[in-house]
PDB file of C-alpha atoms (C1' of nucleotides) in Angstrom:
ATOM      1  CA  MET A 122      -0.010  -0.116  -0.376  1.00 76.00           C
ATOM      2  CA  ALA A 123       1.333   3.475  -1.190  1.00 89.00           C
ATOM      3  CA  LYS A 124       2.679   5.626   1.836  1.00 94.00           C
ATOM      4  CA  GLN A 125       0.394   8.213   3.551  1.00 96.00           C
ATOM      5  CA  TYR A 126       0.025  11.389   4.949  1.00 97.00           C
ATOM      6  CA  TRP A 127      -0.165  13.237   8.288  1.00 97.00           C
ATOM      7  CA  LEU A 128      -0.966  15.884  10.108  1.00 97.00           C
ATOM      8  CA  MET A 129      -0.279  15.960  13.943  1.00 97.00           C
ATOM      9  CA  LYS A 130      -0.827  18.673  15.998  1.00 96.00           C
ATOM     10  CA  SER A 131       1.379  18.973  19.323  1.00 96.00           C
ATOM     11  CA  GLU A 132       1.220  21.894  21.759  1.00 95.00           C
ATOM     12  CA  PRO A 133       5.187  23.540  21.852  1.00 94.00           C
ATOM     13  CA  ASP A 134       4.609  23.860  25.332  1.00 92.00           C
ATOM     14  CA  VAL A 135       4.041  19.996  25.997  1.00 93.00           C
ATOM     15  CA  PHE A 136       5.765  18.745  22.619  1.00 95.00           C
ATOM     16  CA  SER A 137       7.601  20.643  20.416  1.00 96.00           C
ATOM     17  CA  ILE A 138       9.171  19.648  17.360  1.00 97.00           C
ATOM     18  CA  ASP A 139      12.204  20.748  18.615  1.00 96.00           C
ATOM     19  CA  ASP A 140      12.396  18.905  21.401  1.00 97.00           C
ATOM     20  CA  LEU A 141      10.949  15.878  18.915  1.00 97.00           C
ATOM     21  CA  ARG A 142      14.532  17.261  16.912  1.00 97.00           C
ATOM     22  CA  ARG A 143      16.513  16.533  20.165  1.00 97.00           C
ATOM     23  CA  GLU A 144      14.892  13.214  21.533  1.00 96.00           C
ATOM     24  CA  GLY A 145      15.178  11.710  18.038  1.00 97.00           C
ATOM     25  CA  SER A 146      11.544   9.529  18.223  1.00 96.00           C
ATOM     26  CA  THR A 147       9.052   9.565  20.549  1.00 97.00           C
ATOM     27  CA  CYS A 148       5.685   7.615  21.464  1.00 96.00           C
ATOM     28  CA  TRP A 149       2.048   9.585  20.682  1.00 96.00           C
ATOM     29  CA  GLU A 150       0.968   9.641  23.701  1.00 94.00           C
ATOM     30  CA  GLY A 151      -2.562  10.894  24.937  1.00 93.00           C
ATOM     31  CA  VAL A 152      -4.687  11.136  22.078  1.00 94.00           C
ATOM     32  CA  ARG A 153      -7.952  10.208  23.421  1.00 93.00           C
ATOM     33  CA  ASN A 154     -10.791  11.437  20.636  1.00 94.00           C
ATOM     34  CA  TYR A 155     -11.889   8.227  18.507  1.00 93.00           C
ATOM     35  CA  GLN A 156     -11.041   9.837  14.447  1.00 93.00           C
ATOM     36  CA  ALA A 157      -7.762  10.836  16.011  1.00 95.00           C
ATOM     37  CA  ARG A 158      -7.746   7.879  17.592  1.00 95.00           C
ATOM     38  CA  ASN A 159      -8.939   5.968  14.160  1.00 94.00           C
ATOM     39  CA  ASN A 160      -6.282   7.611  12.034  1.00 95.00           C
ATOM     40  CA  MET A 161      -3.375   6.593  14.313  1.00 96.00           C
ATOM     41  CA  ARG A 162      -4.689   3.005  13.945  1.00 95.00           C
ATOM     42  CA  ASP A 163      -4.324   3.695   9.712  1.00 95.00           C
ATOM     43  CA  MET A 164      -0.818   4.701  10.383  1.00 97.00           C
ATOM     44  CA  LYS A 165       1.959   2.306   8.968  1.00 96.00           C
ATOM     45  CA  VAL A 166       5.196   2.285   9.432  1.00 97.00           C
ATOM     46  CA  GLY A 167       7.277   5.554   6.667  1.00 97.00           C
ATOM     47  CA  ASP A 168       4.196   7.010   6.667  1.00 97.00           C
ATOM     48  CA  GLU A 169       5.276  11.317   6.786  1.00 97.00           C
ATOM     49  CA  VAL A 170       3.658  13.643   9.317  1.00 97.00           C
ATOM     50  CA  ILE A 171       3.371  17.079   9.188  1.00 97.00           C
ATOM     51  CA  TYR A 172       4.663  18.616  12.686  1.00 98.00           C
ATOM     52  CA  TYR A 173       1.752  20.851  13.636  1.00 97.00           C
ATOM     53  CA  HIS A 174       2.251  23.170  16.684  1.00 97.00           C
ATOM     54  CA  SER A 175      -1.204  24.528  18.207  1.00 95.00           C
ATOM     55  CA  ASN A 176      -1.706  27.257  21.266  1.00 93.00           C
ATOM     56  CA  ALA A 177       1.263  28.646  19.637  1.00 93.00           C
ATOM     57  CA  LYS A 178       2.672  31.967  18.663  1.00 90.00           C
ATOM     58  CA  PRO A 179       1.649  31.420  15.297  1.00 91.00           C
ATOM     59  CA  PRO A 180       0.041  28.163  15.246  1.00 95.00           C
ATOM     60  CA  GLY A 181       1.191  26.896  12.484  1.00 96.00           C
ATOM     61  CA  ALA A 182       2.995  23.463  10.192  1.00 97.00           C
ATOM     62  CA  VAL A 183       6.589  23.409  11.650  1.00 97.00           C
ATOM     63  CA  GLY A 184       8.581  20.195  10.888  1.00 97.00           C
ATOM     64  CA  ILE A 185       8.278  17.182   9.016  1.00 97.00           C
ATOM     65  CA  ALA A 186       8.058  13.977  11.310  1.00 97.00           C
ATOM     66  CA  ARG A 187       7.332  10.040  10.128  1.00 97.00           C
ATOM     67  CA  VAL A 188       6.169   7.096  11.869  1.00 97.00           C
ATOM     68  CA  CYS A 189       8.123   4.824  13.000  1.00 97.00           C
ATOM     69  CA  LYS A 190       6.007   2.044  14.848  1.00 97.00           C
ATOM     70  CA  LYS A 191       2.946   1.571  14.544  1.00 95.00           C
ATOM     71  CA  ALA A 192       0.087   1.844  16.599  1.00 95.00           C
ATOM     72  CA  TYR A 193       0.154  -0.314  19.936  1.00 95.00           C
ATOM     73  CA  PRO A 194      -2.152  -0.034  23.145  1.00 94.00           C
ATOM     74  CA  ASP A 195      -0.948   3.357  25.139  1.00 93.00           C
ATOM     75  CA  HIS A 196      -0.693   2.193  28.138  1.00 92.00           C
ATOM     76  CA  PHE A 197      -0.801   5.574  30.027  1.00 92.00           C
ATOM     77  CA  ALA A 198      -4.369   4.707  30.318  1.00 91.00           C
ATOM     78  CA  LEU A 199      -4.275   2.492  32.526  1.00 89.00           C
ATOM     79  CA  GLN A 200      -1.956   3.515  35.083  1.00 88.00           C
ATOM     80  CA  LYS A 201      -4.293   4.978  37.844  1.00 82.00           C
ATOM     81  CA  GLY A 202      -3.311   8.575  38.526  1.00 80.00           C
ATOM     82  CA  HIS A 203      -1.696   9.094  35.319  1.00 85.00           C
ATOM     83  CA  LYS A 204      -3.115  11.970  33.284  1.00 85.00           C
ATOM     84  CA  TYR A 205      -3.931  10.133  30.314  1.00 89.00           C
ATOM     85  CA  PHE A 206      -5.528   7.376  32.813  1.00 88.00           C
ATOM     86  CA  ASP A 207      -9.004   6.474  31.234  1.00 88.00           C
ATOM     87  CA  ALA A 208     -10.654   4.306  33.764  1.00 83.00           C
ATOM     88  CA  LYS A 209     -12.929   2.773  30.827  1.00 83.00           C
ATOM     89  CA  SER A 210      -9.965   1.391  28.822  1.00 84.00           C
ATOM     90  CA  ASP A 211      -9.943  -2.127  29.600  1.00 82.00           C
ATOM     91  CA  PRO A 212      -6.644  -4.056  29.679  1.00 82.00           C
ATOM     92  CA  ASP A 213      -8.036  -6.651  27.293  1.00 83.00           C
ATOM     93  CA  ASN A 214      -9.790  -4.227  24.754  1.00 85.00           C
ATOM     94  CA  PRO A 215      -7.392  -1.606  25.096  1.00 89.00           C
ATOM     95  CA  ARG A 216      -9.342   1.669  23.966  1.00 92.00           C
ATOM     96  CA  TRP A 217      -6.716   3.956  22.881  1.00 93.00           C
ATOM     97  CA  PHE A 218      -3.723   3.506  21.178  1.00 94.00           C
ATOM     98  CA  MET A 219      -0.431   5.463  19.939  1.00 95.00           C
ATOM     99  CA  VAL A 220       2.939   5.233  17.523  1.00 97.00           C
ATOM    100  CA  ASP A 221       5.836   6.403  18.081  1.00 97.00           C
ATOM    101  CA  VAL A 222       7.635   9.227  15.298  1.00 97.00           C
ATOM    102  CA  GLU A 223      10.658  10.048  14.523  1.00 97.00           C
ATOM    103  CA  PHE A 224      12.088  13.419  13.236  1.00 98.00           C
ATOM    104  CA  VAL A 225      12.651  14.330  10.055  1.00 97.00           C
ATOM    105  CA  ALA A 226      13.345  17.941   9.557  1.00 97.00           C
ATOM    106  CA  GLU A 227      12.496  21.262  11.018  1.00 97.00           C
ATOM    107  CA  PHE A 228      10.373  23.534   8.358  1.00 96.00           C
ATOM    108  CA  ASP A 229      13.642  26.912   8.379  1.00 94.00           C
ATOM    109  CA  GLU A 230      10.392  28.780   9.188  1.00 91.00           C
ATOM    110  CA  CYS A 231       7.037  28.050  10.653  1.00 94.00           C
ATOM    111  CA  VAL A 232       3.725  28.410   8.024  1.00 96.00           C
ATOM    112  CA  GLY A 233       1.391  29.991   9.855  1.00 96.00           C
ATOM    113  CA  LEU A 234      -2.399  28.762   9.644  1.00 96.00           C
ATOM    114  CA  ALA A 235      -3.260  32.310   8.476  1.00 95.00           C
ATOM    115  CA  GLU A 236      -0.774  31.158   5.710  1.00 95.00           C
ATOM    116  CA  LEU A 237      -2.468  27.738   5.032  1.00 96.00           C
ATOM    117  CA  LYS A 238      -6.088  29.056   5.708  1.00 95.00           C
ATOM    118  CA  SER A 239      -4.861  31.570   2.433  1.00 94.00           C
ATOM    119  CA  ASP A 240      -3.946  29.200  -0.106  1.00 94.00           C
ATOM    120  CA  PRO A 241      -6.431  27.998  -2.397  1.00 93.00           C
ATOM    121  CA  GLU A 242      -4.601  24.638  -2.888  1.00 94.00           C
ATOM    122  CA  LEU A 243      -5.328  24.263   0.818  1.00 95.00           C
ATOM    123  CA  ALA A 244      -8.884  24.943   1.123  1.00 92.00           C
ATOM    124  CA  ASP A 245      -9.979  21.486   0.931  1.00 91.00           C
ATOM    125  CA  MET A 246      -7.719  20.378   3.744  1.00 94.00           C
ATOM    126  CA  GLU A 247      -9.113  18.813   7.044  1.00 91.00           C
ATOM    127  CA  LEU A 248      -7.523  21.534   9.238  1.00 93.00           C
ATOM    128  CA  ILE A 249      -9.142  24.463   7.409  1.00 90.00           C
ATOM    129  CA  ARG A 250     -12.741  22.850   7.038  1.00 87.00           C
ATOM    130  CA  TYR A 251     -12.439  21.885  10.606  1.00 87.00           C
ATOM    131  CA  GLY A 252      -9.883  22.492  12.677  1.00 86.00           C
ATOM    132  CA  ARG A 253      -9.679  20.833  16.181  1.00 90.00           C
ATOM    133  CA  LEU A 254      -8.989  17.046  15.568  1.00 94.00           C
ATOM    134  CA  SER A 255      -5.043  16.690  16.212  1.00 95.00           C
ATOM    135  CA  VAL A 256      -4.620  13.782  13.607  1.00 96.00           C
ATOM    136  CA  GLN A 257      -5.633  14.672  10.636  1.00 96.00           C
ATOM    137  CA  ALA A 258      -4.901  13.068   7.481  1.00 96.00           C
ATOM    138  CA  VAL A 259      -3.601  14.475   4.657  1.00 96.00           C
ATOM    139  CA  LYS A 260      -3.702  14.077   1.487  1.00 96.00           C
ATOM    140  CA  LYS A 261      -0.225  13.454  -0.687  1.00 96.00           C
ATOM    141  CA  SER A 262      -0.691  16.548  -3.393  1.00 96.00           C
ATOM    142  CA  GLU A 263      -1.410  19.084   0.201  1.00 96.00           C
ATOM    143  CA  PHE A 264       1.771  17.381   1.867  1.00 97.00           C
ATOM    144  CA  GLY A 265       3.418  18.470  -0.903  1.00 96.00           C
ATOM    145  CA  ARG A 266       2.286  21.958  -1.048  1.00 96.00           C
ATOM    146  CA  VAL A 267       2.904  23.057   2.514  1.00 96.00           C
ATOM    147  CA  LYS A 268       6.381  21.650   2.281  1.00 96.00           C
ATOM    148  CA  LYS A 269       6.641  24.263  -0.749  1.00 95.00           C
ATOM    149  CA  MET A 270       5.306  27.334   1.442  1.00 95.00           C
ATOM    150  CA  ALA A 271       8.150  25.992   3.727  1.00 95.00           C
ATOM    151  CA  GLY A 272      11.003  26.283   1.337  1.00 89.00           C
ATOM    152  CA  CYS A 273      11.559  22.622   2.657  1.00 82.00           C
ATOM    153  CA  LYS A 274      13.635  19.909  -0.258  1.00 73.00           C
ATOM    154  CA  LYS A 275      13.846  16.659   1.829  1.00 66.00           C
TER     155      LYS A 275
ATOM    156  C1'  DG B  82      -9.720  34.641  28.536  1.00 58.76           C
ATOM    157  C1'  DC B  83     -13.764  34.475  25.361  1.00 58.76           C
ATOM    158  C1'  DC B  84     -15.677  31.995  22.958  1.00 58.76           C
ATOM    159  C1'  DA B  85     -17.621  28.795  18.728  1.00 58.76           C
ATOM    160  C1'  DA B  86     -17.760  24.328  17.670  1.00 58.76           C
ATOM    161  C1'  DC B  87     -17.456  20.427  18.136  1.00 58.76           C
ATOM    162  C1'  DG B  88     -17.816  15.812  21.125  1.00 58.76           C
ATOM    163  C1'  DT B  89     -19.111  12.420  25.415  1.00 58.76           C
ATOM    164  C1'  DT B  90     -22.366  11.347  29.402  1.00 58.76           C
ATOM    165  C1'  DG B  91     -26.412  10.039  31.648  1.00 58.76           C
ATOM    166  C1'  DG B  92     -31.397  10.394  32.294  1.00 58.76           C
ATOM    167  C1'  DC B  93     -35.724   9.918  30.597  1.00 58.76           C
TER     168       DC B  93
ATOM    169  C1'  DG C 213     -32.855   7.851  20.462  1.00 58.76           C
ATOM    170  C1'  DC C 214     -33.132  12.307  21.939  1.00 58.76           C
ATOM    171  C1'  DC C 215     -31.233  16.024  24.462  1.00 58.76           C
ATOM    172  C1'  DA C 216     -29.522  19.006  28.081  1.00 58.76           C
ATOM    173  C1'  DA C 217     -25.339  19.699  30.356  1.00 58.76           C
ATOM    174  C1'  DC C 218     -20.997  19.643  31.105  1.00 58.76           C
ATOM    175  C1'  DG C 219     -16.321  19.499  28.967  1.00 58.76           C
ATOM    176  C1'  DT C 220     -11.799  20.226  25.618  1.00 58.76           C
ATOM    177  C1'  DT C 221      -9.914  22.405  21.341  1.00 58.76           C
ATOM    178  C1'  DG C 222      -7.425  26.133  19.388  1.00 58.76           C
ATOM    179  C1'  DG C 223      -8.148  30.076  16.938  1.00 58.76           C
ATOM    180  C1'  DC C 224      -7.900  34.585  18.240  1.00 58.76           C
TER     181       DC C 224
END
DNA sequence: GCCAACGTTGGC
DNA sequence: GCCAACGTTGGC
C-alpha cells in the first residue's frame, strides 16, 4: 500500500518540534479522541507527518516527522493516577492507541495557519475545514504543497 | 480570557 | 433515541 500522509498537532509547551529533534523519536501518547485514534491505527511505518504547533504564536506547520512504529496500546490509559488515565479502558481490550514518530526535518520558518488558510490549493484540507482534530489525514498533494510553502527540500 | 464548534455523558 | 449539560480544543 502506498505511503500515506498525516498531520499531527502538539502544543509546543508540551512537546515541540525542537523536543522531537533532540529526542529523535517519541511515542504519541494521550490521544483521547476516537477519530484521531482511528487515524493512528491506519498509520504505517514510513508514513510522513506534518508536525503542527497548536496553541502557539503563531499556530502552524513547523516540520516533518515519520511514523517509525505502528499503533500499539497507549498504556498510560491504564495507569491509575496518570494524567492520561482512562478508567474505561480495559487492559484486555485497550481503548486507546499510540504510534511512535521520528524527527525528519524542521522548517526554516513556520508556515502559519493564516498562510495555510489563505492558500487556494489547501482550501479542502481537513485542518482548514475542521480544525479541532489532533490527528488528521492529509492528501499527498497537500503535503507537498505545505512543504513547498515552507521551502523544505526533504 | 473568551467563545465557537464540536464530542461525551447520562437521565429519561 | 433524544437532548441538555458539561468538557475539550484551539484560534483569537
